[in-house]
Coordinates of C-alpha atoms in Angstrom, one line a residue:
Chain A
M1 CA -1.6 17.8 -15.3
N2 CA 1.6 16.8 -13.8
P3 CA 3.2 13.4 -14.2
L4 CA 3.1 10.6 -11.5
I5 CA 7.3 9.5 -10.8
C6 CA 8.3 6.9 -8.7
F7 CA 11.7 5.0 -7.9
F8 CA 11.5 1.5 -9.3
E9 CA 14.8 -0.2 -9.6
H10 CA 18.6 1.3 -9.9
N11 CA 18.0 4.8 -11.5
L12 CA 14.7 3.9 -13.5
F13 CA 11.6 5.5 -12.2
I14 CA 8.0 4.8 -13.1
Y15 CA 6.8 7.6 -15.4
T16 CA 3.0 7.9 -16.2
L17 CA 0.1 10.2 -16.9
D18 CA -2.2 7.4 -17.4
Y19 CA -3.5 6.0 -14.1
E20 CA -6.9 5.6 -11.8
V21 CA -6.8 6.8 -8.5
I22 CA -8.8 5.1 -5.8
N23 CA -9.0 6.2 -2.3
C24 CA -9.3 3.9 0.7
P25 CA -12.9 4.9 1.9
P26 CA -13.3 6.5 5.6
T27 CA -15.0 3.6 6.8
L28 CA -13.1 0.5 5.4
S29 CA -9.6 -0.8 7.3
V30 CA -6.7 0.0 5.2
Q31 CA -5.8 -3.6 5.0
V32 CA -9.3 -4.6 3.7
F33 CA -8.9 -2.1 1.1
L34 CA -5.5 -3.1 -0.1
K35 CA -7.0 -6.6 -0.4
Q36 CA -10.0 -5.8 -2.5
I37 CA -7.2 -3.7 -4.8
E38 CA -5.3 -6.6 -4.8
E39 CA -7.8 -9.2 -5.6
K40 CA -9.1 -6.5 -8.5
Y41 CA -5.7 -5.4 -9.8
F42 CA -3.7 -8.0 -9.1
E43 CA -1.4 -8.2 -12.4
K44 CA -1.6 -4.3 -12.6
L45 CA 1.5 -2.4 -11.4
K46 CA 0.3 0.0 -8.8
V47 CA 1.6 3.0 -6.7
V48 CA 0.8 3.0 -3.1
Q49 CA 0.3 5.7 -0.6
V50 CA -0.4 4.6 3.0
N51 CA -0.5 7.0 6.0
F52 CA 1.5 6.6 9.4
E53 CA -1.9 6.0 11.3
F54 CA -2.7 3.2 8.8
D55 CA -5.6 1.4 10.9
H56 CA -5.5 3.1 14.2
P57 CA -6.8 6.6 13.5
E58 CA -7.8 7.0 17.3
R59 CA -4.8 7.0 18.6
F60 CA -4.0 10.5 17.1
E61 CA -7.6 11.8 16.5
H62 CA -7.2 14.6 18.8
Q63 CA -4.2 16.1 17.4
T64 CA -4.5 18.9 15.1
A65 CA -4.5 17.8 11.1
L66 CA -2.7 20.3 8.5
Y67 CA -4.5 19.2 5.5
Q68 CA -7.5 16.4 4.6
C69 CA -6.1 13.4 2.8
P70 CA -7.2 9.9 2.9
K71 CA -5.7 7.3 4.9
A72 CA -4.3 5.2 1.9
K73 CA -4.5 5.8 -1.7
V74 CA -3.6 3.5 -4.9
Y75 CA -2.7 4.6 -8.2
V76 CA -3.6 1.9 -10.7
I77 CA -1.2 2.5 -13.6
R78 CA -2.8 1.7 -17.3
Y79 CA 0.3 2.6 -19.0
Y80 CA 3.8 3.8 -18.0
E81 CA 7.4 3.9 -19.1
L82 CA 10.6 3.4 -17.5
K83 CA 12.9 6.4 -17.3
T84 CA 16.2 8.0 -15.7
L85 CA 15.0 11.4 -13.9
S86 CA 17.4 13.4 -16.4
E87 CA 15.1 12.3 -19.3
I88 CA 12.0 13.0 -17.4
K89 CA 13.2 16.7 -17.0
A90 CA 14.1 16.9 -20.4
A91 CA 10.7 15.7 -21.6
S92 CA 9.3 18.2 -19.0
L93 CA 9.0 21.2 -21.5
T94 CA 7.0 23.5 -19.1
L95 CA 9.7 22.9 -16.4
D96 CA 10.8 26.4 -14.6
M97 CA 13.8 26.2 -12.5
N98 CA 14.2 29.9 -11.7
T99 CA 11.4 29.2 -8.9
E100 CA 11.4 31.4 -5.8
D101 CA 12.9 30.0 -2.7
I102 CA 10.3 29.0 -0.2
H103 CA 10.7 30.1 3.4
F104 CA 9.9 27.4 5.9
K105 CA 8.7 28.2 9.6
P106 CA 8.8 25.0 12.2
L107 CA 5.3 24.8 13.8
M108 CA 7.5 24.0 17.1
S109 CA 9.6 26.4 18.7
K110 CA 12.9 25.5 20.0
N111 CA 12.0 25.7 23.6
D112 CA 8.7 23.7 23.1
F113 CA 11.2 21.1 21.0
I114 CA 13.6 20.9 24.0
A115 CA 10.9 20.8 26.7
K116 CA 9.1 17.8 24.8
V117 CA 13.0 16.2 24.4
Q118 CA 13.2 16.6 28.2
T119 CA 9.7 15.1 28.9
I120 CA 10.6 11.9 26.6
Q121 CA 13.7 11.5 28.6
Q122 CA 11.6 11.2 32.0
D123 CA 9.4 8.7 30.8
I124 CA 12.7 6.8 29.7
C125 CA 14.1 7.0 33.3
E126 CA 10.8 5.4 34.6
G127 CA 11.1 2.5 32.3
R128 CA 8.2 3.6 30.0
L129 CA 10.4 3.2 26.8
Y130 CA 13.5 2.8 25.3
Q131 CA 13.2 5.4 22.7
V132 CA 10.9 7.8 20.7
N133 CA 10.7 9.4 17.7
L134 CA 10.1 13.2 18.1
T135 CA 8.8 14.7 15.0
A136 CA 7.4 18.2 13.6
P137 CA 6.1 19.9 10.6
L138 CA 7.8 23.0 8.7
E139 CA 5.1 25.4 6.9
G140 CA 5.7 27.5 3.8
E141 CA 3.8 29.1 1.0
T142 CA 4.1 29.0 -2.6
S143 CA 1.9 28.8 -5.8
E144 CA 4.8 27.0 -7.8
N145 CA 4.2 23.6 -9.4
A146 CA 4.5 20.2 -7.9
L147 CA 6.7 19.0 -10.5
N148 CA 8.9 22.1 -10.8
L149 CA 9.5 22.1 -6.7
F150 CA 10.1 17.9 -7.6
F151 CA 13.4 19.0 -9.7
K152 CA 14.1 22.1 -7.6
Y153 CA 14.7 20.0 -4.5
E154 CA 15.9 16.6 -6.1
E155 CA 19.4 17.4 -6.4
K156 CA 19.5 18.9 -3.0
F157 CA 18.2 15.7 -0.9
Q158 CA 20.2 12.8 -2.3
S159 CA 17.6 9.9 -2.3
Q160 CA 17.2 6.3 -3.5
Y161 CA 13.5 6.3 -3.3
K162 CA 12.2 9.7 -5.0
V163 CA 8.7 10.3 -5.5
L164 CA 6.2 12.4 -7.1
L165 CA 2.5 11.9 -6.6
P166 CA 0.1 14.3 -8.0
G167 CA -3.2 14.9 -6.9
T168 CA -6.2 17.1 -7.3
Q169 CA -6.3 18.2 -3.9
L170 CA -2.8 17.9 -2.7
D171 CA 0.6 16.6 -4.1
I172 CA 3.5 14.5 -2.7
I173 CA 7.1 14.7 -3.4
S174 CA 9.2 12.2 -1.4
F175 CA 13.4 12.4 -1.1
S176 CA 13.0 9.4 1.2
P177 CA 16.5 7.7 1.8
E178 CA 15.2 4.8 3.5
L179 CA 13.8 1.4 2.3
F180 CA 10.6 0.4 4.7
I181 CA 9.9 -2.9 2.9
E182 CA 11.0 -4.8 0.0
N183 CA 9.4 -8.2 -1.5
I184 CA 11.0 -9.5 -4.3
N185 CA 10.9 -13.3 -5.0
E186 CA 9.3 -14.1 -1.4
T187 CA 12.3 -12.1 0.5
L188 CA 11.4 -9.4 2.5
T189 CA 14.1 -7.0 3.2
T190 CA 13.7 -3.6 5.5
R191 CA 17.0 -1.1 6.0
P192 CA 15.9 0.8 8.7
I193 CA 18.3 4.3 9.1
K194 CA 19.4 5.5 12.6
G195 CA 22.1 7.9 13.7
S196 CA 22.7 11.4 11.7
S197 CA 25.7 13.7 11.3
G198 CA 26.1 16.9 9.3
S199 CA 29.8 16.7 8.7
A200 CA 31.3 14.4 6.1
T201 CA 34.9 14.4 6.9
D202 CA 34.4 13.3 10.7
F203 CA 32.1 10.8 9.8
V204 CA 33.8 8.1 11.7
A205 CA 34.5 9.8 14.7
S206 CA 31.1 11.8 15.0
L207 CA 28.9 8.6 14.0
Y208 CA 30.5 5.2 13.8
K209 CA 32.4 5.7 17.3
N210 CA 29.2 7.2 19.0
K211 CA 27.9 4.6 21.4
K212 CA 24.5 6.8 21.4
E213 CA 24.0 6.5 17.7
E214 CA 25.1 2.9 18.1
A215 CA 22.3 2.2 20.6
E216 CA 19.5 3.9 19.1
L217 CA 20.0 1.9 15.7
S218 CA 20.5 -1.3 17.6
M219 CA 17.2 -0.9 19.3
I220 CA 15.3 -0.3 16.0
V221 CA 16.9 -3.5 14.5
D222 CA 15.8 -5.9 17.6
L223 CA 12.4 -4.3 17.0
L224 CA 12.1 -4.7 13.2
R225 CA 13.6 -8.3 13.7
N226 CA 10.5 -8.5 15.9
D227 CA 8.1 -7.1 13.2
L228 CA 9.4 -9.4 10.4
N229 CA 9.5 -12.2 13.0
S230 CA 5.3 -11.8 13.7
L231 CA 4.7 -12.6 9.9
G232 CA 5.2 -16.4 10.2
E233 CA 7.6 -19.0 10.9
A234 CA 10.8 -18.1 9.2
A235 CA 13.1 -16.3 11.0
A236 CA 14.6 -12.8 10.6
E237 CA 18.2 -12.4 9.7
V238 CA 20.3 -9.5 10.3
M239 CA 22.4 -8.8 7.2
A240 CA 24.1 -5.6 7.6
H241 CA 24.6 -3.3 10.8
R242 CA 25.8 0.1 10.7
A243 CA 26.5 0.5 7.2
P244 CA 27.0 3.8 6.2
L245 CA 24.9 6.2 4.1
Q246 CA 26.3 9.3 2.7
L247 CA 23.7 11.5 1.4
G248 CA 25.7 14.9 1.2
Y249 CA 23.7 17.2 3.4
I250 CA 23.6 14.5 6.1
Q251 CA 25.2 11.7 7.1
H252 CA 23.5 8.2 8.5
T253 CA 24.3 4.6 9.4
Y254 CA 21.5 1.8 8.5
S255 CA 21.2 -2.0 8.7
E256 CA 19.6 -4.5 6.6
I257 CA 17.2 -7.5 7.8
K258 CA 15.6 -10.2 5.7
I259 CA 13.1 -12.8 6.0
K260 CA 11.3 -15.1 3.8
N261 CA 7.8 -14.0 3.2
N262 CA 4.8 -15.2 1.2
L263 CA 2.2 -12.7 2.9
P264 CA 0.5 -10.1 0.4
L265 CA 1.4 -6.5 1.1
G266 CA -1.9 -5.6 3.1
E267 CA -0.9 -8.2 5.7
V268 CA 2.7 -7.4 5.4
L269 CA 1.9 -3.8 6.4
G270 CA -0.7 -5.0 9.2
H271 CA 2.3 -6.3 11.1
M272 CA 4.9 -3.5 10.4
M273 CA 2.7 -0.2 10.4
P274 CA 3.9 2.4 11.8
G275 CA 7.8 1.7 10.9
G276 CA 9.6 1.0 13.9
S277 CA 12.4 3.6 13.0
I278 CA 9.9 6.6 13.1
S279 CA 7.7 5.7 15.9
G280 CA 10.2 4.0 19.2
C281 CA 10.2 0.8 21.3
P282 CA 8.5 -0.7 22.5
K283 CA 6.4 0.4 19.7
L284 CA 3.0 0.5 21.1
E285 CA 4.2 2.7 24.1
S286 CA 6.1 5.1 21.9
L287 CA 2.9 5.3 19.8
K288 CA 1.0 6.7 23.0
V289 CA 3.9 9.2 23.5
I290 CA 3.7 10.6 20.0
G291 CA -0.2 11.0 20.5
E292 CA 0.7 13.0 23.8
V293 CA 3.9 15.2 23.0
E294 CA 3.3 15.8 18.9
P295 CA 0.4 18.3 18.5
Y296 CA -0.2 17.8 14.9
R297 CA -1.1 14.6 12.9
R298 CA 1.3 13.0 10.8
Q299 CA -0.8 11.9 8.0
I300 CA 1.2 11.2 5.2
Y301 CA 4.6 11.5 6.6
T302 CA 6.4 8.9 7.9
G303 CA 3.9 6.4 6.4
T304 CA 4.9 4.8 3.1
L305 CA 5.0 5.3 -0.6
G306 CA 6.3 2.9 -3.3
W307 CA 5.0 0.2 -6.1
W308 CA 3.2 -3.1 -6.1
K309 CA 2.8 -5.5 -8.7
K310 CA 1.5 -9.3 -8.4
N311 CA 3.4 -10.2 -5.0
D312 CA 6.5 -8.0 -5.6
F313 CA 6.5 -4.3 -3.8
K314 CA 9.0 -2.0 -2.6
L315 CA 8.0 0.8 -0.4
N316 CA 10.1 3.7 1.1
L317 CA 9.5 5.4 4.5
A318 CA 8.1 8.8 3.9
I319 CA 10.6 10.8 5.6
R320 CA 12.3 13.8 3.8
T321 CA 8.8 14.6 2.2
F322 CA 6.5 17.2 0.9
I323 CA 3.1 17.8 0.9
K324 CA 1.7 20.4 -1.1
T325 CA -2.1 21.7 -0.8
G326 CA -3.3 24.8 -2.3
D327 CA -0.7 27.7 -2.0
K328 CA 0.6 25.8 1.7
I329 CA 3.7 23.3 1.3
F330 CA 4.7 21.3 4.4
Y331 CA 7.9 19.4 5.1
H332 CA 8.1 17.3 8.4
A333 CA 11.4 16.4 10.3
G334 CA 12.2 14.3 13.5
C335 CA 14.9 12.7 15.5
G336 CA 15.1 9.6 17.5
I337 CA 15.0 10.7 21.6
V338 CA 16.9 8.3 23.8
F339 CA 18.5 8.8 27.3
D340 CA 21.3 10.3 26.3
S341 CA 20.3 12.4 23.5
D342 CA 21.4 15.8 24.1
A343 CA 18.2 18.3 23.3
E344 CA 20.6 21.2 21.6
L345 CA 21.7 18.5 19.6
E346 CA 18.7 17.0 18.6
W347 CA 17.3 20.3 17.6
S348 CA 20.2 20.7 15.3
E349 CA 19.8 17.2 13.9
F350 CA 16.1 18.4 13.6
L351 CA 17.1 21.7 11.5
L352 CA 19.9 19.1 9.4
K353 CA 17.2 16.9 8.3
T354 CA 15.3 20.0 6.5
G355 CA 18.7 19.7 4.1
G356 CA 19.2 22.9 3.5
L357 CA 15.9 24.3 2.8
H358 CA 15.2 28.3 3.8
V359 CA 14.2 27.8 7.5
K360 CA 13.0 30.7 9.6
V361 CA 13.6 29.9 13.3
Chain B
M1 CA 6.8 -29.6 24.8
K2 CA 4.5 -26.6 24.6
A3 CA 5.5 -23.1 26.1
A4 CA 3.2 -20.3 27.0
L5 CA 4.6 -17.1 25.9
I6 CA 2.9 -14.1 27.9
D7 CA 3.5 -10.7 26.0
H8 CA 3.4 -7.6 28.0
D9 CA 2.7 -5.3 25.2
D10 CA 6.5 -5.5 24.1
S11 CA 8.3 -5.2 20.8
F12 CA 10.7 -8.1 21.4
T13 CA 8.1 -11.0 22.0
Q14 CA 8.3 -12.3 18.7
N15 CA 12.1 -12.3 18.7
L16 CA 11.6 -14.5 22.1
R17 CA 9.4 -16.5 20.3
Q18 CA 12.1 -17.3 17.6
W19 CA 14.9 -17.7 20.3
L20 CA 12.4 -20.2 21.8
K21 CA 11.4 -22.4 18.8
P22 CA 14.3 -25.0 18.7
L23 CA 13.0 -26.7 22.4
F24 CA 9.5 -26.5 21.6
S25 CA 7.0 -28.2 19.6
Q26 CA 4.4 -25.2 19.9
I27 CA 4.6 -21.8 21.8
D28 CA 1.4 -20.1 22.4
V29 CA 1.7 -16.0 22.9
Y30 CA -0.7 -14.4 24.9
N31 CA -1.4 -10.9 25.7
H32 CA -1.1 -10.6 29.3
H33 CA -4.5 -8.8 29.7
D34 CA -6.1 -12.1 27.4
Y35 CA -4.4 -14.5 29.2
F36 CA -5.4 -13.6 32.9
S37 CA -8.8 -12.8 31.9
Q38 CA -9.4 -16.2 31.1
Q39 CA -11.5 -18.4 33.3
S40 CA -9.2 -21.6 32.7
R41 CA -5.9 -21.1 32.0
L42 CA -4.9 -24.6 31.4
N43 CA -1.8 -23.8 33.2
S44 CA -0.8 -27.7 33.2
T45 CA -0.6 -28.2 29.3
Y46 CA 2.5 -25.8 29.4
S47 CA 5.9 -27.0 30.1
L48 CA 7.3 -23.4 30.5
F49 CA 5.6 -20.1 30.7
V50 CA 7.9 -16.8 29.5
L51 CA 6.9 -13.6 30.8
S52 CA 8.1 -11.2 28.3
P53 CA 10.0 -7.8 28.7
G54 CA 8.0 -5.0 28.3
P55 CA 7.5 -1.2 29.3
K56 CA 6.7 0.6 32.5
N57 CA 7.1 -0.8 35.9
P58 CA 6.5 -4.6 37.1
S59 CA 4.5 -3.1 39.9
D60 CA 2.1 -1.9 37.0
Y61 CA 1.1 -5.8 36.1
H62 CA -1.1 -6.5 38.9
Q63 CA -2.5 -9.2 37.2
T64 CA 1.1 -11.3 36.3
L65 CA 2.0 -10.6 40.0
E66 CA -1.2 -12.6 41.2
W67 CA -0.6 -15.1 38.9
L68 CA 2.7 -15.8 40.0
K69 CA 1.2 -16.0 43.9
T70 CA -1.4 -18.6 42.8
I71 CA 0.9 -21.2 40.6
S72 CA 2.5 -24.1 42.1
P73 CA 6.2 -24.1 42.6
T74 CA 7.0 -26.7 40.4
T75 CA 5.2 -24.5 37.2
P76 CA 8.5 -23.6 35.2
V77 CA 8.6 -19.9 34.7
L78 CA 11.2 -17.9 32.6
G79 CA 11.0 -14.0 33.2
V80 CA 12.9 -11.8 31.0
C81 CA 13.8 -8.3 31.7
L82 CA 10.6 -6.9 33.0
G83 CA 9.5 -10.4 33.4
M84 CA 12.4 -11.3 35.7
Q85 CA 11.4 -7.9 37.8
M86 CA 8.1 -9.4 38.3
I87 CA 9.1 -12.7 39.5
V88 CA 11.6 -10.8 42.2
L89 CA 8.9 -8.3 42.9
S90 CA 6.6 -10.8 43.9
E91 CA 8.6 -12.4 46.4
S92 CA 10.2 -9.4 48.0
G93 CA 9.3 -6.0 49.2
A94 CA 9.1 -2.8 47.1
G95 CA 12.7 -1.5 47.7
A96 CA 13.7 -4.6 45.7
I97 CA 13.2 -2.9 42.4
K98 CA 14.7 0.4 41.8
K99 CA 15.5 3.3 38.6
Y100 CA 18.9 2.9 37.5
S101 CA 20.9 5.6 36.0
P102 CA 22.0 5.8 33.1
P103 CA 19.1 3.5 31.8
L104 CA 21.0 0.7 29.2
H105 CA 19.1 0.4 26.1
G106 CA 20.2 -1.1 22.8
K107 CA 23.6 -1.5 24.9
K108 CA 26.1 -4.8 25.5
S109 CA 27.9 -6.0 29.0
K110 CA 29.8 -8.9 29.8
L111 CA 28.1 -11.7 32.2
H112 CA 30.2 -12.6 35.2
L113 CA 29.0 -15.8 36.7
S114 CA 29.4 -16.3 40.1
L115 CA 28.9 -20.1 40.3
G116 CA 28.0 -21.6 43.6
G117 CA 27.4 -25.7 44.7
E118 CA 26.4 -28.1 41.7
N119 CA 26.5 -25.2 39.2
K120 CA 30.2 -24.9 39.7
S121 CA 31.2 -27.3 37.4
D122 CA 28.6 -27.1 35.0
E123 CA 30.0 -27.0 31.7
N124 CA 26.9 -25.3 30.2
L125 CA 27.1 -22.8 32.7
L126 CA 30.9 -22.3 32.3
S127 CA 30.5 -21.7 28.5
L128 CA 28.6 -18.6 29.1
Q129 CA 31.3 -16.7 31.3
G130 CA 32.3 -13.5 29.8
L131 CA 29.7 -13.4 26.7
S132 CA 28.0 -10.0 25.8
V133 CA 24.5 -9.8 26.3
A134 CA 22.2 -7.1 25.3
R135 CA 20.7 -4.9 27.6
Y136 CA 17.1 -2.9 27.7
H137 CA 16.6 -1.5 31.1
S138 CA 16.0 1.7 33.1
L139 CA 15.0 -0.2 36.4
V140 CA 17.3 -2.6 38.2
C141 CA 17.1 -5.0 41.2
E142 CA 18.5 -3.9 44.4
P143 CA 20.4 -7.2 45.7
K144 CA 20.1 -5.9 49.2
N145 CA 16.4 -5.9 49.2
I146 CA 15.2 -9.2 47.0
S147 CA 14.1 -12.1 48.8
P148 CA 17.0 -14.4 50.2
A149 CA 15.0 -17.2 48.3
F150 CA 16.8 -16.0 45.3
D151 CA 20.1 -17.2 44.2
V152 CA 22.1 -14.3 41.7
I153 CA 23.7 -16.4 39.0
A154 CA 25.3 -13.8 37.0
N155 CA 26.0 -9.8 37.6
S156 CA 27.1 -7.8 34.3
A157 CA 30.8 -7.5 34.6
D158 CA 31.3 -3.8 33.9
D159 CA 28.6 -2.2 36.5
Q160 CA 28.0 -5.2 38.6
Q161 CA 24.2 -5.4 38.2
V162 CA 21.9 -8.3 39.1
M163 CA 21.7 -10.1 35.3
W164 CA 20.5 -13.7 36.3
I165 CA 18.5 -15.1 39.3
Q166 CA 17.2 -18.8 40.3
H167 CA 14.3 -19.4 42.9
Q168 CA 15.9 -21.9 45.3
T169 CA 12.5 -23.8 45.8
K170 CA 10.4 -22.9 42.8
K171 CA 11.1 -23.8 39.1
W172 CA 11.7 -19.9 38.5
M173 CA 14.3 -18.2 36.6
G174 CA 14.9 -14.7 35.9
L175 CA 17.3 -12.7 33.3
Q176 CA 17.7 -9.2 33.2
F177 CA 19.2 -9.1 29.7
H178 CA 17.4 -10.2 26.5
P179 CA 18.6 -13.7 25.4
E180 CA 16.5 -12.9 22.0
S181 CA 18.6 -9.8 20.8
F182 CA 20.8 -9.9 17.9
L183 CA 23.3 -8.3 20.2
T184 CA 23.7 -11.2 22.8
E185 CA 26.6 -13.4 22.0
K186 CA 25.8 -17.2 21.2
P187 CA 22.2 -17.0 22.2
E188 CA 22.1 -20.9 21.2
L189 CA 24.2 -21.3 24.6
H190 CA 21.5 -19.8 26.7
L191 CA 18.6 -22.1 25.3
N192 CA 20.6 -24.8 25.7
Y193 CA 21.0 -24.2 29.8
L194 CA 17.3 -23.2 29.6
K195 CA 16.9 -27.1 28.4
K196 CA 18.9 -28.3 31.1
W197 CA 17.3 -26.2 33.5
L198 CA 13.9 -27.8 32.7
Q199 CA 14.8 -31.2 32.5
K200 CA 16.6 -30.8 36.1

C-alpha cells in the first residue's frame, strides 16, 4: 500500500499509512457530509478531497465521466509523521526511479480547442461574461505505482502544494502551485493565480507588462473578494496583486486576498466552490459555459485537496494534478479565455501547463 | 437607512454590499428572480434600491425593466453597469444600448466629468475628476439614442464612453463603471457623493 503524502507547512509533509477513508455518499450534500465529519472528528487531523462540482453535479451530468469517484472524500488520520520529501524518498525502499516515459494524448484536438476559444470570445462580445477557464484532459497509459510516479514528476513540477492520495480504485497525485483557501487563527487567505508565460528570462516583458494578463488576474481578484465578502460582515482585503511565481517550467502572477473568518470548512466551501480562478467571471454564467463547451467532467481536477484540523485548514486548487485509475492516467490543463486571448497562444499555454510531459498532439 | 440590493446573478454583488455598508444600517440582498416574484415588495421601507451588474444584455431582464416602469419617480435607484443600462433602456429606445469593441473587462479608465448647473461647484464631484475607475462591460450606452431625460455626468477620458448618468426628474443614477472594484481609485469618495445625492 502507498503512503498518503500531503503538504503541511514549509517543506514538511504529512506522511502516513494509518488512516480511515470516508467517502461522501452520493445522496448526501458535500456540505452536510463535511459538517458530520467535523462533529465526529473535530480534533483529528484530516486530509480532504472535494470535487470541482461540489453540490451542483446537475450542471455537469451530461458530460462524459473519465472515471468513477465520490464527490468528496476524507482521510481521517490516526497516526502521522511530518517529513521532508527527501526523507520520504529515502524511506521508500521499493522506489523505482527508472520508470518508462508515459505518452499523453489530449482528448481535445487543437482545432477543437481553438473553435471553443472562439465560441467563448463570441459570448464575451455579446455581454454574456468576461472570462471562462477552458480546460481539457490528456490521457496516458501506465502500470507504474503511484508513489513512483509522484517522485518521477515531483521535481519537474515545482509546487508548494504537493499531494499523493492513495486509493483502492484511484490515486491522486497533485503538484498544484495554487492556494485555494487557508484558515489559520481565524484569518482566511486565498492566492489566485492568473497569467502565464513560458520564458523565465523575459518574464517582465511577456507577463508583467501585458495588459491582457493583468486584466485576467484583476477580474479574478474582484471575484474572489466577492466570494470572501459573502462569508459574513468582515471585509476582504487585497494584500498583494500581481506578485511573481516562477516555477521553472512556467511563470505566473498571483494575488493574495485575506478576510477574518470563523465559519467552518464546509460552509466556506459552500460560499467559494468552485474556485474563481478555474471557473470564470461572472461565476454562475461561466459554469454554464463550461457545461456547454467541455465534453468531459472535471471531477477531481480543479476541485480542492488539503488538510483540516479543528478550525484550521489549508487546501490547494487541484490543478497540475494526475489521476491514476487502473492502467489509465489522466492529467488536465486549461487557460483563462478573455476577449483579447489569441487562440493559438492559448493552445501553447495549454501545452506549457503539461510541464514537459510527453504529449502526442 | 436600509438598502435593497437586487442581484442579477453577478459575481460582484457582495463587493457592492461591502462598498455600501458605511451608509446603511441594513442591506438586504435579493436575487432578481426572487425579489420581483414577491407579491408585496415593501418598496417604501428602503432608502435606496441598487440594481447590480450582471451577465448578458439589459433587455434579458424583463422583470427589472417592468419594475422600473411601476415605481414612483421619487424612489431612489442606483444602477451599476448592467444596472445602469437597464435604467437607460427602460426610458429609451432599443438603439440606446449597443455592443462595444473591444470589450473592457478588468481594465481601468480615468473619469472625465462634464459638470453643469449646480454640479459645477460641487466639491464632492470635483474631487472625482480624473480618478481611475474599473470597467467590466462589452455593451455601452449610445448617447444619441438615450432618452433626453438623462444627463451624462461623466465619460471615460480615454475612449469617451458614457460612465455616469442621472435622471433629470426621477431619483435615478447610473454608473457604467464599478465603484466596488479594487481597481477603482478612492471608492469612498464615490460613496460620499451617493450619500449627498440621497439627501438632495
